[in-house]
Short mmCIF file of C-alpha atoms in Angstrom, two decimals:
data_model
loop_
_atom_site.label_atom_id
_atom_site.label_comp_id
_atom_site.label_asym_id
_atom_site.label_seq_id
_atom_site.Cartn_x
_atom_site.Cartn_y
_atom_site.Cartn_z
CA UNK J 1 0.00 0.00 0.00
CA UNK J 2 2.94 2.07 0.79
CA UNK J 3 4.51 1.91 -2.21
CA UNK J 4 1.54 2.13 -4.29
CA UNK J 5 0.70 5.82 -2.83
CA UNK J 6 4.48 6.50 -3.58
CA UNK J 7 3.91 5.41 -7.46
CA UNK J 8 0.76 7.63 -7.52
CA UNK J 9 1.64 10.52 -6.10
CA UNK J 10 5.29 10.62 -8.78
CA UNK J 11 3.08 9.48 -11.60
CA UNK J 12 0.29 12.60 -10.77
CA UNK J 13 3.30 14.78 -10.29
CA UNK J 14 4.84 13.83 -13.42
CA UNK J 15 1.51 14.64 -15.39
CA UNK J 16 1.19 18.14 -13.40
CA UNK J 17 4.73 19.07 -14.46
CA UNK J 18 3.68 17.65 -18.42
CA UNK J 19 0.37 20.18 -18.35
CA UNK J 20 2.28 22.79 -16.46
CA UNK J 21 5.18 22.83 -19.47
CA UNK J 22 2.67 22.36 -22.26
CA UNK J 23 0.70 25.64 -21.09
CA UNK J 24 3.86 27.58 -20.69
CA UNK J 25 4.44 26.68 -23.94
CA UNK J 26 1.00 27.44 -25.31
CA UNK J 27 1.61 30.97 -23.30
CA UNK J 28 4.95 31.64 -24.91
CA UNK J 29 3.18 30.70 -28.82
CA UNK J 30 6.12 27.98 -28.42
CA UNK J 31 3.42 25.08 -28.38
CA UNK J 32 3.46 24.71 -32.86
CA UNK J 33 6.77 23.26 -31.65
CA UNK J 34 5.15 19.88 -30.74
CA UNK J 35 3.67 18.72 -33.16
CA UNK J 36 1.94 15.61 -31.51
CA UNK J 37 -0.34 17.98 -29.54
CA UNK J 38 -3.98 18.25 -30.63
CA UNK J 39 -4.08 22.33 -30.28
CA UNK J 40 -8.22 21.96 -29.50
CA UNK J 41 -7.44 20.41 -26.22
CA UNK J 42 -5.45 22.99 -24.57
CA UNK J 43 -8.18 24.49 -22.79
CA UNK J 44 -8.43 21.42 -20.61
CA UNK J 45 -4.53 21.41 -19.41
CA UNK J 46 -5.73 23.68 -16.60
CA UNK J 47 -8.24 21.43 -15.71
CA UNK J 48 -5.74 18.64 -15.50
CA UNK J 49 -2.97 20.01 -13.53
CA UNK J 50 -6.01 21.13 -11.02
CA UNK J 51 -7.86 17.44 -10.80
CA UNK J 52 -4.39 16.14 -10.32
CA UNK J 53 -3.16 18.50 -7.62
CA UNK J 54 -6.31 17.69 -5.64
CA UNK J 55 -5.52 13.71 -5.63
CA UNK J 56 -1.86 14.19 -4.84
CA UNK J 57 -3.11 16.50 -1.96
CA UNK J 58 -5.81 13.78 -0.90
CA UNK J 59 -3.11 10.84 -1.65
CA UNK J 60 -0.18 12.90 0.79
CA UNK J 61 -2.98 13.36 3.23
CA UNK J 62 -3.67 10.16 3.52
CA UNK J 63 -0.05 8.96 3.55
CA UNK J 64 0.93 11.26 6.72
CA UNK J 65 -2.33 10.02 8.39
CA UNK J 66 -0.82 6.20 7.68
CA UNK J 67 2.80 7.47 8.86
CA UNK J 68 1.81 9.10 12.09
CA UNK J 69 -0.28 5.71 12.43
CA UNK J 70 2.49 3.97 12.16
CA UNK J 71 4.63 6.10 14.17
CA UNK J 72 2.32 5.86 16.95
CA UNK J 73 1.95 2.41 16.90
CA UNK J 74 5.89 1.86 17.29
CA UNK J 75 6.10 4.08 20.04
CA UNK J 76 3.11 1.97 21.90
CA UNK J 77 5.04 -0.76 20.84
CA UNK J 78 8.48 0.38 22.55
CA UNK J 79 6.34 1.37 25.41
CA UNK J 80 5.10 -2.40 26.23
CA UNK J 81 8.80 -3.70 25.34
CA UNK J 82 10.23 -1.59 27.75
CA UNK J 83 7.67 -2.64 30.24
CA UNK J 84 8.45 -6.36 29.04
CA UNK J 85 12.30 -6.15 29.69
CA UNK J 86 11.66 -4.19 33.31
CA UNK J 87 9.62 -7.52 33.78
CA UNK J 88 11.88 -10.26 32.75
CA UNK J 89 14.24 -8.77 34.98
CA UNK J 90 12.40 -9.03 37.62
CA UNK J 91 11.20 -12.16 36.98
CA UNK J 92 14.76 -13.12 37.02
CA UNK J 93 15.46 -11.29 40.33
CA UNK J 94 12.89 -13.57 41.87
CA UNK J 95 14.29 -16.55 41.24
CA UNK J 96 18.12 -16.51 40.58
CA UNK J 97 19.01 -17.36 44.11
CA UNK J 98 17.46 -20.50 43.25
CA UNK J 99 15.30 -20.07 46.31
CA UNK J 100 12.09 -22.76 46.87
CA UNK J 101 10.08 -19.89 48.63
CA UNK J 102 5.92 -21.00 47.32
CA UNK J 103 5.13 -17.02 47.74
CA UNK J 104 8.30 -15.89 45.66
CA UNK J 105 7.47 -18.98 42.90
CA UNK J 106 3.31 -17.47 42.68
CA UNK J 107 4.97 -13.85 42.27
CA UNK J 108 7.52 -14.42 39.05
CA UNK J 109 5.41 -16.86 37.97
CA UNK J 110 2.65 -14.75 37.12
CA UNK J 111 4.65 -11.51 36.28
CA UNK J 112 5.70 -13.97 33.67
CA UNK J 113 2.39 -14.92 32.10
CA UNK J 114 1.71 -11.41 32.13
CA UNK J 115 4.21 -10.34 30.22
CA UNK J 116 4.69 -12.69 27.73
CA UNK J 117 0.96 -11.79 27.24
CA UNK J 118 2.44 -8.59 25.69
CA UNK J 119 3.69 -9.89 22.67
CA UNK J 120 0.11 -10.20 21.08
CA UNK J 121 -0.54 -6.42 21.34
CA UNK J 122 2.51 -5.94 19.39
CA UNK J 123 2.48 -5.00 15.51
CA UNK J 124 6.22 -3.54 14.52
CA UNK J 125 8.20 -6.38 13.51
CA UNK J 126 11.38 -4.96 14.57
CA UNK J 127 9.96 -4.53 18.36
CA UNK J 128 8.24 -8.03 18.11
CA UNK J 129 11.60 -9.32 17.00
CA UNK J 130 13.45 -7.89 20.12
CA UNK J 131 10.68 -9.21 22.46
CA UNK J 132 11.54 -12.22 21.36
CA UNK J 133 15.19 -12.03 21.74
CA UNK J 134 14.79 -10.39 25.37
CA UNK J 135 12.65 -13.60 25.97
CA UNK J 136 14.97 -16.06 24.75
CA UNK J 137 17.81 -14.24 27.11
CA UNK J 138 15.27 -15.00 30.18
CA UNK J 139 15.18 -18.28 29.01
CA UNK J 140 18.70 -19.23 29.15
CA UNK J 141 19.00 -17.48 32.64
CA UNK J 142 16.64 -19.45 34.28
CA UNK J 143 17.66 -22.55 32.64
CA UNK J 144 20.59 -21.91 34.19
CA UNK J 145 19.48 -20.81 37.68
CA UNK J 146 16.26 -23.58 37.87
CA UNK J 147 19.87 -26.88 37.30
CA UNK J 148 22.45 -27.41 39.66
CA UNK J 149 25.71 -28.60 40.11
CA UNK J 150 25.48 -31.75 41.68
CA UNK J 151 28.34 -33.90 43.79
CA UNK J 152 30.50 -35.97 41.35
CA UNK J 153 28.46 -34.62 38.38
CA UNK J 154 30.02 -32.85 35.90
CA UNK J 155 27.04 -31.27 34.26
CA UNK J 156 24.22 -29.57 35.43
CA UNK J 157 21.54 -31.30 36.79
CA UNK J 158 17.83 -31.04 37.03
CA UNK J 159 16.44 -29.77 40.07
CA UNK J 160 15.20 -32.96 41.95
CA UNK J 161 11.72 -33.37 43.00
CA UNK J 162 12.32 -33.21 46.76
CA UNK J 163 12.62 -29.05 45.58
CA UNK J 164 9.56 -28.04 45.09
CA UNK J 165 8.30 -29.70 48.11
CA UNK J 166 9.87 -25.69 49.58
CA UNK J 167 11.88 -27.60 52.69
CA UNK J 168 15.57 -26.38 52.85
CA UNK J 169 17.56 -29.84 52.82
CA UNK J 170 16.15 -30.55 49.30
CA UNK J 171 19.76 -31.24 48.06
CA UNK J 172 20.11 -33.76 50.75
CA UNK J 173 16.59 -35.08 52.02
CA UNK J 174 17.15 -38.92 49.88
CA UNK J 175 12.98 -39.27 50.11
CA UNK J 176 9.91 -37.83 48.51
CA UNK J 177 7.78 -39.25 50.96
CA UNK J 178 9.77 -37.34 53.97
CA UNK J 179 10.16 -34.47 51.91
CA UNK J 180 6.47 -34.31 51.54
CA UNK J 181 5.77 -34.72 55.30
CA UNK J 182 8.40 -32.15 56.32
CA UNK J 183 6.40 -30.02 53.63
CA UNK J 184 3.36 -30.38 55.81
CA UNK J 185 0.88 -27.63 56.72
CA UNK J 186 1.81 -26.76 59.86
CA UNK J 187 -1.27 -26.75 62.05
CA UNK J 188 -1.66 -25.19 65.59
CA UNK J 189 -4.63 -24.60 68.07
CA UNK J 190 -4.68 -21.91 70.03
CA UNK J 191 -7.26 -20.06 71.75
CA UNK J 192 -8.71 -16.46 70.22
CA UNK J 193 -7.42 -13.16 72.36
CA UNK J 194 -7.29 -9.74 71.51
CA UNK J 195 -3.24 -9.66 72.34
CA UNK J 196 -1.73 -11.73 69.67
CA UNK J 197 -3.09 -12.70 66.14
CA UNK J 198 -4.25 -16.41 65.10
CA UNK J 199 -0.81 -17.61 63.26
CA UNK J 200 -1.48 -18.36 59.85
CA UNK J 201 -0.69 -22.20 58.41
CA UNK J 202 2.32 -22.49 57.31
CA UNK J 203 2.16 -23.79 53.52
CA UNK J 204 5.49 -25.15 51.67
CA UNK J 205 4.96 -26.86 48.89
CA UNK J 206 5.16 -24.64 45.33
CA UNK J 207 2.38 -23.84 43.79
CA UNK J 208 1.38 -26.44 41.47
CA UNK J 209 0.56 -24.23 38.38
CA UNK J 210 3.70 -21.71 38.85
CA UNK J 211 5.92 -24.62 38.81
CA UNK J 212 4.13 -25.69 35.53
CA UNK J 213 4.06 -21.98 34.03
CA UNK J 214 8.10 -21.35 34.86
CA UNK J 215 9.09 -24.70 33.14
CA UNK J 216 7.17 -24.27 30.21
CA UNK J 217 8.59 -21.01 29.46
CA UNK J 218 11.78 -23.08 29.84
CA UNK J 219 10.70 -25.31 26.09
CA UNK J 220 11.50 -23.53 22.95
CA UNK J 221 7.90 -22.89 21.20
CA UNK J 222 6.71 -25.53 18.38
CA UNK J 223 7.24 -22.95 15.84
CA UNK J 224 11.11 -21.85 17.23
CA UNK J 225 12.81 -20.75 13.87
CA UNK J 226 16.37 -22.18 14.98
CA UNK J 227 19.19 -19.80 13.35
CA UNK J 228 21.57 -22.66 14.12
CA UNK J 229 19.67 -24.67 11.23
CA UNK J 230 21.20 -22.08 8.12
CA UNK J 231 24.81 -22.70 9.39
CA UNK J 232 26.79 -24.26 7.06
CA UNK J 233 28.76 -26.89 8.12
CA UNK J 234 32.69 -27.25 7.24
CA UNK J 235 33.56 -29.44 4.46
CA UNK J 236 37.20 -28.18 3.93
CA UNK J 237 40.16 -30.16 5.51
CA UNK J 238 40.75 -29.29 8.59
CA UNK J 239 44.60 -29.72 7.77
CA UNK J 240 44.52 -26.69 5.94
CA UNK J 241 43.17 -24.32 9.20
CA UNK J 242 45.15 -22.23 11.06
CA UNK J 243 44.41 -19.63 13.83
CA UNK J 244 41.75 -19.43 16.47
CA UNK J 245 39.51 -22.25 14.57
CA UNK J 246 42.41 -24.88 14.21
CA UNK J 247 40.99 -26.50 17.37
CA UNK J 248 37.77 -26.49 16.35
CA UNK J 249 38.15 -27.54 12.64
CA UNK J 250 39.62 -30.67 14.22
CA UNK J 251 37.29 -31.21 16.62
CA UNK J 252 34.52 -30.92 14.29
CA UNK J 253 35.96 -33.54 11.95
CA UNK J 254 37.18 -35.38 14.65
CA UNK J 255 33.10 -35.85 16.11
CA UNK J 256 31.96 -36.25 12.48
CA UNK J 257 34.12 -39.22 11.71
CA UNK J 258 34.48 -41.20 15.32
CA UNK J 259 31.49 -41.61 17.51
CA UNK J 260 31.67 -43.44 20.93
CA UNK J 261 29.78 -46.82 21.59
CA UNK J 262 30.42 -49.17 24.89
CA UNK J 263 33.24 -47.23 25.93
CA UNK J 264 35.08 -47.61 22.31
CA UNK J 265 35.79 -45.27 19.59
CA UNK J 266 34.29 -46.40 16.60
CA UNK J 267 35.33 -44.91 12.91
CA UNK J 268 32.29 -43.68 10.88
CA UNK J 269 34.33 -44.23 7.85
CA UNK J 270 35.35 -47.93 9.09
CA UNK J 271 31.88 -48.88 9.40
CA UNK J 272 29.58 -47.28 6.81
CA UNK J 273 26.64 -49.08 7.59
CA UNK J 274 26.36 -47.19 10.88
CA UNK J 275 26.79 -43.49 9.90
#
């Protein structure tokens, strides 16, 4: 649409500037000079260059309305993705110390949902596009932050289940069962007087439905355009590398050719029918 006012608005302006020079020339007495014009018809250049002033005034019009659209729309836009990125953050905040607190899990995970909400109200691609970038930032955080290093692993590990039970020996407590009981509500009866207040229940275990809403912001969405998958892989010989990627080259032909199988290095090349 954009480009189709564009198109208009030269071609009109290219007619105006035609009728314009035709009656200067027909002013001037200059106009026998071309002899393709059909003299009878000069009494309707003015008419012309009028008709097509007035559509390249509507057609401008209607452009700057569809700019200033536009420009209001991005700044609405940058408005929500500022508000997005103050919210990650703090969504991040909530949970980086890795804490197993139900109030603190209720609290990020619903400033989550919230904000990822955003996105739909978005239109400018560019803004949508850093949305999802900011979003894919707060995803490797609090993969990070929601593993752990365990003893005699070298990896990080998934948090075990005994964690979102909210007790504080979750890295050591060996059973679900205890970890549920230690979870417990915490009753107490106690008699009604105007000095102290009735103590509230104590209640451990995460929220059911954060827990759920935190790790499925964790999976990539079905429709995750990967731009991993447009890499080219190296097909040169990696004898012929030098600099940073010489250890690279060679480990990438190196994993490419051997793979490992009951603790024994097996060549691809040795063994074609198992590439």
């Amino acid at each position: 649409m954009k480009y189709l006012s564009t198109v208009a608005l030269v071609t009109l302006s290219i007619v105006i500037c035609i009728s314009l020079l035709l009656s200067l020339l027909a002013v001037f007495g200059l106009i026998e000079c071309v002899p393709f014009i059909d003299k009878s018809n000069l009494g309707l250049l003015p008419g012309i260059s009028i008709s097509c002033g007035g559509m390249i005034a509507v057609l401008a019009f209607f452009r700057d309305r569809s700019h200033q659209s536009a420009d209001r729309q991005r700044k609405s836009d940058e408005v929500y993705l500022k508000i997005a990125n103050d919210a990650f953050n703090e969504v991040y905040n909530l949970l980086k110390d890795r804490n197993n607190d139900r109030i603190i899990w209720v609290r990020a995970s619903r400033l989550l949902l919230k904000t990822t909400s955003l996105k739909n109200k978005l239109i400018t691609d560019d803004v949508k596009s850093s949305f999802t970038i900011s979003e894919e930032q707060l995803r490797g955080e609090l993969y990070r932050v929601l593993s752990y290093k365990k003893s005699g692993k070298k990896n990080p590990q998934p948090l075990p289940p005994q964690f979102f039970y909210g007790i504080e020996d979750w890295d050591s407590e060996k059973s679900l069962d205890n970890a549920a009981l230690k979870s417990g509500s915490n009753m107490v009866v106690s008699r009604v007087i105007i000095d102290e207040n009735i103590p509230d229940p104590s209640q451990k275990t995460l929220a059911i439905r954060s827990v759920i809403a935190i790790f499925d912001f964790l999976k990539f969405p079905e429709d995750y355009d990967d731009p991993l998958e447009a890499v080219q892989e190296w097909n040169d010989n990696w004898e012929d590398s030098n600099g940073i990627v010489q250890g690279a080259k060679r480990f990438v032909h190196h994993t490419k050719r051997y793979f490992v199988i009951n603790g024994k290095l097996v060549d691809k090349m040795a063994n074609k029918s198992l590439k």
